[in-house]
XYZ file of C-alpha atoms in Angstrom:
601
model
C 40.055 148.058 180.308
C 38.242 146.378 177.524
C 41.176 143.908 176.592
C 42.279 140.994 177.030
C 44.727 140.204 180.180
C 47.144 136.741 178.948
C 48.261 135.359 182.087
C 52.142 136.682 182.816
C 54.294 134.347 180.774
C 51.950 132.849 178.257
C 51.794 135.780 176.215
C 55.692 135.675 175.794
C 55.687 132.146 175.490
C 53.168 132.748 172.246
C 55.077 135.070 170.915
C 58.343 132.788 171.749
C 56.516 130.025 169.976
C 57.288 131.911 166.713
C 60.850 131.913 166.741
C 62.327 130.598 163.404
C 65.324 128.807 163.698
C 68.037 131.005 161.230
C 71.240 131.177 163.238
C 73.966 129.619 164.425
C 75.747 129.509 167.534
C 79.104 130.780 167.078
C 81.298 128.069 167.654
C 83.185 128.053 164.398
C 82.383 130.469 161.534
C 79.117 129.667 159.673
C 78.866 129.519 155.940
C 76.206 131.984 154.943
C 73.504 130.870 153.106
C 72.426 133.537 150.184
C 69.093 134.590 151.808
C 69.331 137.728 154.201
C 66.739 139.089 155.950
C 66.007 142.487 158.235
C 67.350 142.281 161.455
C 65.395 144.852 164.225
C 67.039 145.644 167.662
C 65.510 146.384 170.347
C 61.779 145.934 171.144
C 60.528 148.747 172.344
C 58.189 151.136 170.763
C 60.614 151.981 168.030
C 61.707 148.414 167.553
C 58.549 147.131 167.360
C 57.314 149.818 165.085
C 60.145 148.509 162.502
C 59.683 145.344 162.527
C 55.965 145.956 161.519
C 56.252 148.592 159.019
C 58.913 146.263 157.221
C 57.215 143.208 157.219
C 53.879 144.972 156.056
C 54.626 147.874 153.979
C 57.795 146.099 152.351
C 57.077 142.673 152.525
C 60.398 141.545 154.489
C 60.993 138.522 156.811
C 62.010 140.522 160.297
C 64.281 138.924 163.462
C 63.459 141.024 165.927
C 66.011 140.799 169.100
C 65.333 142.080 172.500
C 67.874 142.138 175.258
C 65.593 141.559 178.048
C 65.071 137.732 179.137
C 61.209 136.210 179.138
C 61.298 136.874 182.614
C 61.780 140.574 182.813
C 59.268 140.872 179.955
C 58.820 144.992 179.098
C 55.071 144.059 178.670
C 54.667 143.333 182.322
C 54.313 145.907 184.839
C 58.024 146.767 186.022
C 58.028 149.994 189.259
C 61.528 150.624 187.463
C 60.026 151.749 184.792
C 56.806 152.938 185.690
C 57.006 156.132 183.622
C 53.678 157.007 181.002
C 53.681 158.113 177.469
C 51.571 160.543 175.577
C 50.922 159.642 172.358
C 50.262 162.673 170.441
C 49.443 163.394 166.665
C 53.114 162.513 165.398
C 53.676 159.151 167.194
C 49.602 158.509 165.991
C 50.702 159.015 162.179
C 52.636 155.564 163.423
C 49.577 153.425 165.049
C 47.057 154.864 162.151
C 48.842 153.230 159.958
C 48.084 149.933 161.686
C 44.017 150.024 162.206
C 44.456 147.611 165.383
C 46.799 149.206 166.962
C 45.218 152.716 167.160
C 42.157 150.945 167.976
C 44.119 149.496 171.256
C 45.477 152.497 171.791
C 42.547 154.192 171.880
C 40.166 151.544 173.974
C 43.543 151.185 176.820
C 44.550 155.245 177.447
C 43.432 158.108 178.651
C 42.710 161.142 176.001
C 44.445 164.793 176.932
C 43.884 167.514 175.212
C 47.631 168.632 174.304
C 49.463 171.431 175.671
C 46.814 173.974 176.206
C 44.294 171.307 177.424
C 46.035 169.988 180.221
C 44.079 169.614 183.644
C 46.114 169.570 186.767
C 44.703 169.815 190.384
C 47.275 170.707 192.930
C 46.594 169.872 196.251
C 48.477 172.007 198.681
C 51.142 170.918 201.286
C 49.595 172.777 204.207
C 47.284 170.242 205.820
C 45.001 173.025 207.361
C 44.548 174.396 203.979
C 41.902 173.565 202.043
C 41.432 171.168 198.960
C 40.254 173.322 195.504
C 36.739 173.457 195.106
C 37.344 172.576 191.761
C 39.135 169.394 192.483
C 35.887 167.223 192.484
C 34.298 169.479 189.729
C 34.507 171.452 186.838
C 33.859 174.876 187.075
C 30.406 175.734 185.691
C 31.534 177.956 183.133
C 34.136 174.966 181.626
C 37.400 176.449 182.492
C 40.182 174.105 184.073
C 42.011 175.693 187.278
C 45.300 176.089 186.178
C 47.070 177.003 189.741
C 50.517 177.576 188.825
C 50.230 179.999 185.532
C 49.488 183.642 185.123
C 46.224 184.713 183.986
C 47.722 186.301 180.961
C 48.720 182.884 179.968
C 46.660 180.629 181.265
C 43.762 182.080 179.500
C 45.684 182.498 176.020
C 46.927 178.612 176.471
C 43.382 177.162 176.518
C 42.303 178.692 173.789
C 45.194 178.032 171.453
C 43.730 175.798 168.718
C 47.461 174.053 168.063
C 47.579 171.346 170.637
C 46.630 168.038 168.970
C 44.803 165.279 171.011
C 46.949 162.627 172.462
C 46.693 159.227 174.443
C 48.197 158.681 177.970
C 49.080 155.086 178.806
C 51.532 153.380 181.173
C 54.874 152.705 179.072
C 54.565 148.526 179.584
C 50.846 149.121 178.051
C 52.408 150.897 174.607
C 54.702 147.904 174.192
C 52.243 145.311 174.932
C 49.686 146.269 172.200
C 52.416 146.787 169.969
C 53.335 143.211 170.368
C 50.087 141.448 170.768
C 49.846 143.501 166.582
C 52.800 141.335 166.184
C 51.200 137.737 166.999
C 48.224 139.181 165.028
C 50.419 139.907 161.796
C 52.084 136.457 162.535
C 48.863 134.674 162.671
C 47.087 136.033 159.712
C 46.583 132.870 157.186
C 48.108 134.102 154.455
C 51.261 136.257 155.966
C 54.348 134.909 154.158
C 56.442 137.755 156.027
C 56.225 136.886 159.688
C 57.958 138.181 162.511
C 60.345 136.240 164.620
C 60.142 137.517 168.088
C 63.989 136.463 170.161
C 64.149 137.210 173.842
C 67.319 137.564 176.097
C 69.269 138.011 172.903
C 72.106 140.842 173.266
C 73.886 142.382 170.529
C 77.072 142.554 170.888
C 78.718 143.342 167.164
C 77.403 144.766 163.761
C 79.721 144.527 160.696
C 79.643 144.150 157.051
C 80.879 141.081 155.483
C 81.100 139.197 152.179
C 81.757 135.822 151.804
C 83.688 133.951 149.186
C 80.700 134.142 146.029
C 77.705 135.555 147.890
C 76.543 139.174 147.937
C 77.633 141.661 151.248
C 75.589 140.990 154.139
C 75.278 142.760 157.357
C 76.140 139.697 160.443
C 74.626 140.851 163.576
C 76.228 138.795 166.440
C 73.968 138.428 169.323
C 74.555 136.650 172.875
C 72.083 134.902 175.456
C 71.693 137.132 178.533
C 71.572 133.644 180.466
C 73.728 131.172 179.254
C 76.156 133.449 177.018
C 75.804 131.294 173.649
C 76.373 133.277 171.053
C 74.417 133.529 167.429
C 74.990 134.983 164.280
C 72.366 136.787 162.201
C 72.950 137.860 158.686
C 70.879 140.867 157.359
C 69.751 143.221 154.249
C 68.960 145.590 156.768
C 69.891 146.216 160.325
C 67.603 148.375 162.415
C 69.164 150.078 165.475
C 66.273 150.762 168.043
C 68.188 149.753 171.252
C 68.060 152.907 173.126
C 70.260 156.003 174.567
C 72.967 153.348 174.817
C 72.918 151.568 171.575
C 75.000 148.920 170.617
C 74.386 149.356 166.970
C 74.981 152.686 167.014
C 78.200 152.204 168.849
C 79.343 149.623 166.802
C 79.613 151.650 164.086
C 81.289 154.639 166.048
C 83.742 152.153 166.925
C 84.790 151.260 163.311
C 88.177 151.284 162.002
C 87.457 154.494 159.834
C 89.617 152.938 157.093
C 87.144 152.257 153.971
C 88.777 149.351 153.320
C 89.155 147.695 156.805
C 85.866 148.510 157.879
C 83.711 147.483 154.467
C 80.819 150.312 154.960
C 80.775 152.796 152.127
C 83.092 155.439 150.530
C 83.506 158.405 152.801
C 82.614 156.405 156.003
C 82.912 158.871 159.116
C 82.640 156.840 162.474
C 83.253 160.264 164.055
C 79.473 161.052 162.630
C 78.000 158.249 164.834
C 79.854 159.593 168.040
C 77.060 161.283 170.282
C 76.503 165.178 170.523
C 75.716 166.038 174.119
C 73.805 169.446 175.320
C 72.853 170.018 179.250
C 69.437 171.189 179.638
C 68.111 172.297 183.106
C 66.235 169.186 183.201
C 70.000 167.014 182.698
C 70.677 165.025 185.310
C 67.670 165.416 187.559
C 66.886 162.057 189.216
C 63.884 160.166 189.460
C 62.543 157.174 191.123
C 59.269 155.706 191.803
C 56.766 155.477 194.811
C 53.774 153.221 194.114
C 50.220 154.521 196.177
C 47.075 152.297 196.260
C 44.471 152.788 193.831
C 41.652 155.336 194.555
C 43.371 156.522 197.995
C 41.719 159.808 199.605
C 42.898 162.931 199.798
C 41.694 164.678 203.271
C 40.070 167.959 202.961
C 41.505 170.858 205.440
C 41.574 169.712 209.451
C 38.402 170.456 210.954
C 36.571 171.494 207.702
C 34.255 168.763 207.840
C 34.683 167.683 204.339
C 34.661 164.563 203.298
C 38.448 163.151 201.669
C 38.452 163.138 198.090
C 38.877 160.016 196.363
C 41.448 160.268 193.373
C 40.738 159.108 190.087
C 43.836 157.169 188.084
C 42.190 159.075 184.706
C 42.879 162.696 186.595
C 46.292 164.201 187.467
C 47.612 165.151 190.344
C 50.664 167.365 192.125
C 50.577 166.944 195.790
C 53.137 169.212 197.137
C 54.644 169.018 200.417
C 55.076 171.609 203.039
C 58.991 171.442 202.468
C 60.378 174.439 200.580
C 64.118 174.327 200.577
C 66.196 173.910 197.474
C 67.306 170.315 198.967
C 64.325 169.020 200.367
C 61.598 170.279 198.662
C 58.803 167.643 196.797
C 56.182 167.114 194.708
C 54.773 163.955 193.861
C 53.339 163.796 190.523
C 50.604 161.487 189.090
C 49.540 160.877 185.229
C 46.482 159.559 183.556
C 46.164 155.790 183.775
C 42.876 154.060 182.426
C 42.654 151.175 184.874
C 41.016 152.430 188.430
C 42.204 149.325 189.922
C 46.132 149.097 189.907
C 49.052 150.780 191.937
C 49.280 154.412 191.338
C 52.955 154.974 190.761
C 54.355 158.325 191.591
C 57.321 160.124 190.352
C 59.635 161.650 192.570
C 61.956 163.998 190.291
C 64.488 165.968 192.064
C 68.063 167.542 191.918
C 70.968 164.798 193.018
C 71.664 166.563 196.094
C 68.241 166.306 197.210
C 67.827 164.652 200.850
C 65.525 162.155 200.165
C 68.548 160.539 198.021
C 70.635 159.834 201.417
C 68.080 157.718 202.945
C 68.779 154.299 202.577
C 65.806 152.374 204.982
C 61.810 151.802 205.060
C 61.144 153.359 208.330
C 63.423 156.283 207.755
C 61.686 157.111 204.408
C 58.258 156.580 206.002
C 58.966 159.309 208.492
C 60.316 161.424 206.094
C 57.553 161.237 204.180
C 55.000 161.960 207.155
C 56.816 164.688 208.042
C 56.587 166.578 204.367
C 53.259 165.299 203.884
C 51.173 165.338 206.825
C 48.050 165.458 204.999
C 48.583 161.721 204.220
C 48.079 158.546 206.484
C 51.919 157.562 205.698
C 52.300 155.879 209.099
C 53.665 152.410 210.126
C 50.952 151.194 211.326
C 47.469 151.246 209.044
C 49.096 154.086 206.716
C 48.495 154.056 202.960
C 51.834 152.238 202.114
C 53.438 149.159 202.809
C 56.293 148.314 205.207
C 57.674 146.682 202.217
C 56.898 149.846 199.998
C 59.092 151.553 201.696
C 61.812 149.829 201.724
C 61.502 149.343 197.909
C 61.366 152.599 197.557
C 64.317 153.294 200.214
C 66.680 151.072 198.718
C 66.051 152.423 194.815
C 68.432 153.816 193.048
C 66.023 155.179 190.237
C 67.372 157.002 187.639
C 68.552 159.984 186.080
C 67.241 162.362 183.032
C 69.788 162.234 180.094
C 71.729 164.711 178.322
C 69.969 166.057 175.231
C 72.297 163.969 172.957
C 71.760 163.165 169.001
C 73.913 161.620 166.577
C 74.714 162.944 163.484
C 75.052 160.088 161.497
C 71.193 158.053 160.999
C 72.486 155.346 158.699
C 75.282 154.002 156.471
C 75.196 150.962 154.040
C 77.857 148.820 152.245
C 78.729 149.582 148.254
C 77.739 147.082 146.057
C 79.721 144.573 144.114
C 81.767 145.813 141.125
C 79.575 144.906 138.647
C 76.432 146.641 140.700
C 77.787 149.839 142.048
C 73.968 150.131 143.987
C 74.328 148.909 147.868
C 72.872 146.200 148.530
C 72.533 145.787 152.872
C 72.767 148.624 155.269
C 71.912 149.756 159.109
C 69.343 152.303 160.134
C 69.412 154.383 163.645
C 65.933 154.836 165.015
C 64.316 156.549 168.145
C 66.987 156.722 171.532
C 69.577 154.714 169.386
C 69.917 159.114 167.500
C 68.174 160.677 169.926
C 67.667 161.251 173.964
C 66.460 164.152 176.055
C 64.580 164.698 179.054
C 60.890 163.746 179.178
C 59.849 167.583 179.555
C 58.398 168.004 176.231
C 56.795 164.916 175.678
C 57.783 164.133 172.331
C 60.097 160.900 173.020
C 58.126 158.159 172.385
C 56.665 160.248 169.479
C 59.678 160.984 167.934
C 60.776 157.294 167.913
C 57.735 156.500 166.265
C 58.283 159.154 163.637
C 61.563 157.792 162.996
C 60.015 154.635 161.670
C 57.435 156.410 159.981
C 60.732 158.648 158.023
C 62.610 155.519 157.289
C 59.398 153.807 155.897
C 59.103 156.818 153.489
C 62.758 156.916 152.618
C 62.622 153.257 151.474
C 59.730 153.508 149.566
C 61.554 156.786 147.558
C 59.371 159.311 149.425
C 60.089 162.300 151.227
C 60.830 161.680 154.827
C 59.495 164.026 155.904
C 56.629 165.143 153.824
C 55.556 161.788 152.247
C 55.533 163.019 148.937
C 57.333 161.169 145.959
C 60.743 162.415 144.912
C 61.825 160.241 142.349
C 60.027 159.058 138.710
C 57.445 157.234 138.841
C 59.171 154.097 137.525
C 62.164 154.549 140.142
C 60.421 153.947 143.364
C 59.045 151.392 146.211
C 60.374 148.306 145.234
C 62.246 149.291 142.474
C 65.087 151.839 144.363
C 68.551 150.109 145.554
C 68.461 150.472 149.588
C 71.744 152.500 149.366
C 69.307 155.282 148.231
C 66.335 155.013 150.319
C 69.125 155.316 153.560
C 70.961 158.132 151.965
C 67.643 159.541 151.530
C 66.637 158.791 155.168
C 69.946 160.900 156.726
C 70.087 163.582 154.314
C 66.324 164.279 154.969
C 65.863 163.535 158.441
C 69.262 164.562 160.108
C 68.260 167.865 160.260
C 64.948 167.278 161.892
C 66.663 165.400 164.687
C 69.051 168.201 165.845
C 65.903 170.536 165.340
C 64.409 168.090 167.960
C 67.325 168.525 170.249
C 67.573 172.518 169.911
C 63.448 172.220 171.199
C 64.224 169.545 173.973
C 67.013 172.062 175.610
C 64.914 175.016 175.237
C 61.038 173.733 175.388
C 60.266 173.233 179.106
C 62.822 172.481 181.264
C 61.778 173.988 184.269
C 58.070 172.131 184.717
C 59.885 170.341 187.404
C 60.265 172.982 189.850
C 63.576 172.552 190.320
C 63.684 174.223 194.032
C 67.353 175.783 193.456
C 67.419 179.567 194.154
C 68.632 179.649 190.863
C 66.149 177.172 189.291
C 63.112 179.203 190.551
C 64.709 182.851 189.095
C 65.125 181.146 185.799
C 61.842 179.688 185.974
C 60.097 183.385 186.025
C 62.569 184.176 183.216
C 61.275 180.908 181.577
C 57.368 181.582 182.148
C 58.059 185.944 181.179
C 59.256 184.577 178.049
C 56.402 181.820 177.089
C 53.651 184.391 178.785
C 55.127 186.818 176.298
C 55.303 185.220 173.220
C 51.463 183.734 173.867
C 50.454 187.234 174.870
C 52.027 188.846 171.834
C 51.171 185.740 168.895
C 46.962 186.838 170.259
C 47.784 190.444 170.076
C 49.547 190.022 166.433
C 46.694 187.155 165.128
C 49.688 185.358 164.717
C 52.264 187.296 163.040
C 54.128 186.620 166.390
C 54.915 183.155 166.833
C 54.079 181.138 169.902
C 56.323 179.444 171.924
C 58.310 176.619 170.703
C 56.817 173.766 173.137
C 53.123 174.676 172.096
C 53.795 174.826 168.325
C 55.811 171.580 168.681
C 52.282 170.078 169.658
C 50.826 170.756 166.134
C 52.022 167.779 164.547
C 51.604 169.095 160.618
C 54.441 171.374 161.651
C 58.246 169.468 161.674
C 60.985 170.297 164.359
C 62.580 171.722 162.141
C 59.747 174.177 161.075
C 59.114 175.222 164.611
C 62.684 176.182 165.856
C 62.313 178.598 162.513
C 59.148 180.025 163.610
C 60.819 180.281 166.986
C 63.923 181.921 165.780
C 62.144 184.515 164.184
C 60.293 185.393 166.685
C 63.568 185.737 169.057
C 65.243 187.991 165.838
C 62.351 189.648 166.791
C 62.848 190.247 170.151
C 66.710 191.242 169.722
C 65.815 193.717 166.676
C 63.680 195.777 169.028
C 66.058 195.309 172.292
C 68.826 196.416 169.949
C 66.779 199.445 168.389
C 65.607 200.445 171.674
C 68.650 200.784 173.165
C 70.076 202.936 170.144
C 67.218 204.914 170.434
C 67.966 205.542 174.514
C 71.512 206.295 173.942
C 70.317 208.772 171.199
C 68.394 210.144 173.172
C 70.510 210.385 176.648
C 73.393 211.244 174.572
C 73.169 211.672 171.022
C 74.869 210.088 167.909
C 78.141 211.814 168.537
C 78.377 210.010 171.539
C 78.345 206.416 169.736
C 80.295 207.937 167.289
C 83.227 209.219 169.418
C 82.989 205.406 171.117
C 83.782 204.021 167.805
C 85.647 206.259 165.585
C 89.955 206.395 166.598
C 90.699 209.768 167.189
């Protein structure tokens, strides 16, 4: 893969080797010492994106505390969590920013071509029937078979110019680069702001406090996962990047929303940090993961004479199965992976009810699995997967796709002292710690990373959103109290996030053919509506706006920009629905009939 493999353990251990001794274990209440420092938590993507940006760009000392133990390291391979991200153009304004990390990123993924370029062979349940000649090959004129979309819109999709490149890499992968830029940052010769890297640490409070003489601090409590110690961590800035469940976040929704009991700043609303939850058609789907061997075959139709075709981990796949119930339907979907060499995981994405969920045993599954997929060699004996496999597999309870949840409130900070009214220490919400959806329109990982990229701006007195300056010239970086860089950060920025959630319920909920009766009428509604809008933005040279999910893939365009364009496109819609049907009642009955509907007698 053209990098280099640490053996599992030493890598950690490296990065371990870092740790600076600057807390305490809770056994009777520290004295503070004056210096405070930036506190990240959570280490993955988004975590790890903070705690670079604010050692480099501002020249901080970072603790950066991860729940998970040296043992269950996220940089290792876990079938759990075998899901892939796409990088695209927003989470790349991120890694750009850090030469070596774009040039990992680049060197360990596999490029796409956004939402018009994607390539997907289907290869059909029906054993007898046979593979896509186009499977193995392009077609000669270029085109990509696109199976499951109209013509209308399949043709108007690869030719919209919006969709901006992105990167495909196995979620493990993202963090791992992210923290081998870490040891490099910490082993430069003349970084002063290193990074100090604590595993198996839990966080279990955040508060404001100010001891007797010394400025308001932020003490971050944190316990060991395996022998329950507990530390204290005093911090300028806390940065919450702990996921859908945050403890930061909650922490603060938990506060007694008394000014004075709780020490954050006038007009503190815990209420704002209490999540906002929306149901999507994607909600609550579940999904688990089936790992197949690298490079297995594919057979051709029985009796064609073909030979199998061998898959390639930088293609994608759907193999569907002959099932086509609403509860035991399947479709086992592969990404882009650079190495050709490791397991192939597989995600199996289906409603709760699904039958696959009540089987609890290897051999069970296995026959289940023959029986929708006989193309396959899924048998005991000499099939494709392990006994072992199986009952993996079997036994997993997986997961299940979130609500599409944001919280209002991004940040809050403490006031200063009362002869400095300017705050002094505050905390910082970024990626799933403000915002969680389903993975259907890929902007997750990328929207985590943008977080860091808005908060970076906001502290350096720059628009969050935009990048350009907003205050004089001799009021920012450095210069600006960080009460105003975080006020700056959730005025700015809230917006954008419930922008994001509006797109994540609406976007593309139904790519997971959800086999319900009424999943699959929605879906035509779904694909009408997108097939429309593409048809009509062509027809218009853009007066007409596309879809939301392909103008969320031009990344010069914010979420909040592209529910606009969206909305005006369904105004739109609703004018000429409305002014049709006046002009068909006019018609059928004439203005006196509306008129005697709606004038009293």
């Amino acid at each position: 893969m053209g990098h280099i493999m640490l053996p599992r353990g030493k890598f950690i251990s490296n990065l371990m080797s870092l740790v600076i001794a600057r807390s305490i274990v809770d056994s009777k209440l520290p004295t503070f010492s004056t210096t405070t420092i930036p506190v990240v938590v959570g280490a993955g993507p988004a975590g790890i994106a903070a705690a670079l940006t604010l050692a480099s760009h501002h020249n901080y000392t970072v603790t950066l505390l991860e729940s998970s133990p040296a043992s269950s390291a996220q940089t290792e391979y876990d079938p759990t969590k075998a899901f892939l991200y796409n990088v695209n153009g927003r989470g790349q304004t991120l890694t750009c920013q850090f030469p070596n990390m774009q040039q990992k990123l680049v060197e360990r993924s596999v490029p796409s071509g956004g939402f018009g370029g994607f390539k997907l062979t289907i290869v059909p349940g029906d054993p007898n029937e046979e593979l896509p000649k186009v499977v193995e090959e392009e077609k000669t004129d270029g085109k990509t078979p696109e199976e499951d979309k109209t013509p209308e819109l399949k043709g108007a999709m690869q030719s919209e110019k919006a969709a901006a490149a992105g990167y495909w890499l196995p979620r493990h992968e993202m963090v791992k680069l992210m923290a081998e830029c870490i040891h490099e940052h910490n082993a430069k010769k003349d970084c002063e702001n290193k990074i100090t890297f604590s595993l198996g640490q839990e966080c279990i409070s955040v508060k404001p406090t100010r001891e007797d003489g010394q400025s308001k601090c932020i003490r971050v409590k944190a316990r060991n996962v395996e022998d329950g110690s507990v530390t204290l961590h005093q911090a300028a800035l806390v940065v919450g990047a702990d996921g859908m469940n945050s403890k930061v976040r909650q922490c603060l929704a938990d506060a007694d929303p008394s000014t004075a009991e709780n020490g954050w700043q006038r007009n503190f609303n815990p209420k704002n940090f209490v999540l906002k939850r929306y149901t999507s058609p994607a909600s609550h789907l579940r999904i688990k993961v089936l790992q197949l061997p690298p490079r297995f075959e594919i057979p051709d139709a029985l009796g064609s004479g073909s030979p199998p075709l061998v898959t390639n981990s930088e293609k994608t796949y759907a193999l569907r199965s002959v099932n086509t119930g609403p509860r035991n339907y399947l479709s086992l979907g592969l990404l882009p992976m650079k190495d050709n060499t490791v397991v192939r995981p597989t995600n199996i994405v289906t409603r709760p009810d699904h039958e696959v969920w009540t089987i609890r045993d290897g051999p069970t599954m296995q026959r289940y699995f023959q029986k929708a997929f006989p193309r396959y060699n899924f048998e005991e004996e000499g099939g494709m997967i392990s006994k072992e496999e199986w009952d993996r597999f079997a036994k997993a309870e997986g997961t299940r796709f979130p609500y599409c949840q944001y919280s209002e409130g991004l940040a809050t900070w403490v006031d200063g002292n009362d002869d400095d009214e300017s705050g002094t220490c505050g905390v910082a919400l970024v990626g799933d710690a403000i915002h969680a959806f389903p993975p259907d329109i890929g902007q997750g990982v990328n929207a985590g990373l943008m977080d860091v990229v808005c908060l970076d701006r906001a502290l350096k007195g720059l628009d969050p959103e935009t990048g350009a300056y907003t205050e004089k010239d001799e009021e920012r970086s450095s210069s600006l109290p960080l009460e105003t860089g975080l006020k700056r950060y959730q005025k700015r920025h809230a917006p954008e996030i419930a922008a994001l959630i509006r797109l994540a319920r609406f976007g593309a909920p139904y790519q997971y053919k959800q086999p319900h009766r009424a999943d699959r009428m929605l879906l035509k509604f779904w694909t009408a509506n997108v097939a429309l809008r593409v048809i009509l933005s062509k027809l218009t040279f853009g007066l007409v706006q596309p879809p939301s999910i392909m103008l969320s893939q031009n990344k010069d365009l914010t979420f909040r920009q592209v529910m606009k364009r969206a909305d005006l496109t369904t105004a739109l819609f609703k004018t000429i629905l409305v002014g049709g049907f006046g002009f068909w009642v006019n018609q059928r009955f004439g203005f006196g009939f509306l008129k005697a509907l709606l004038v009293k007698p």
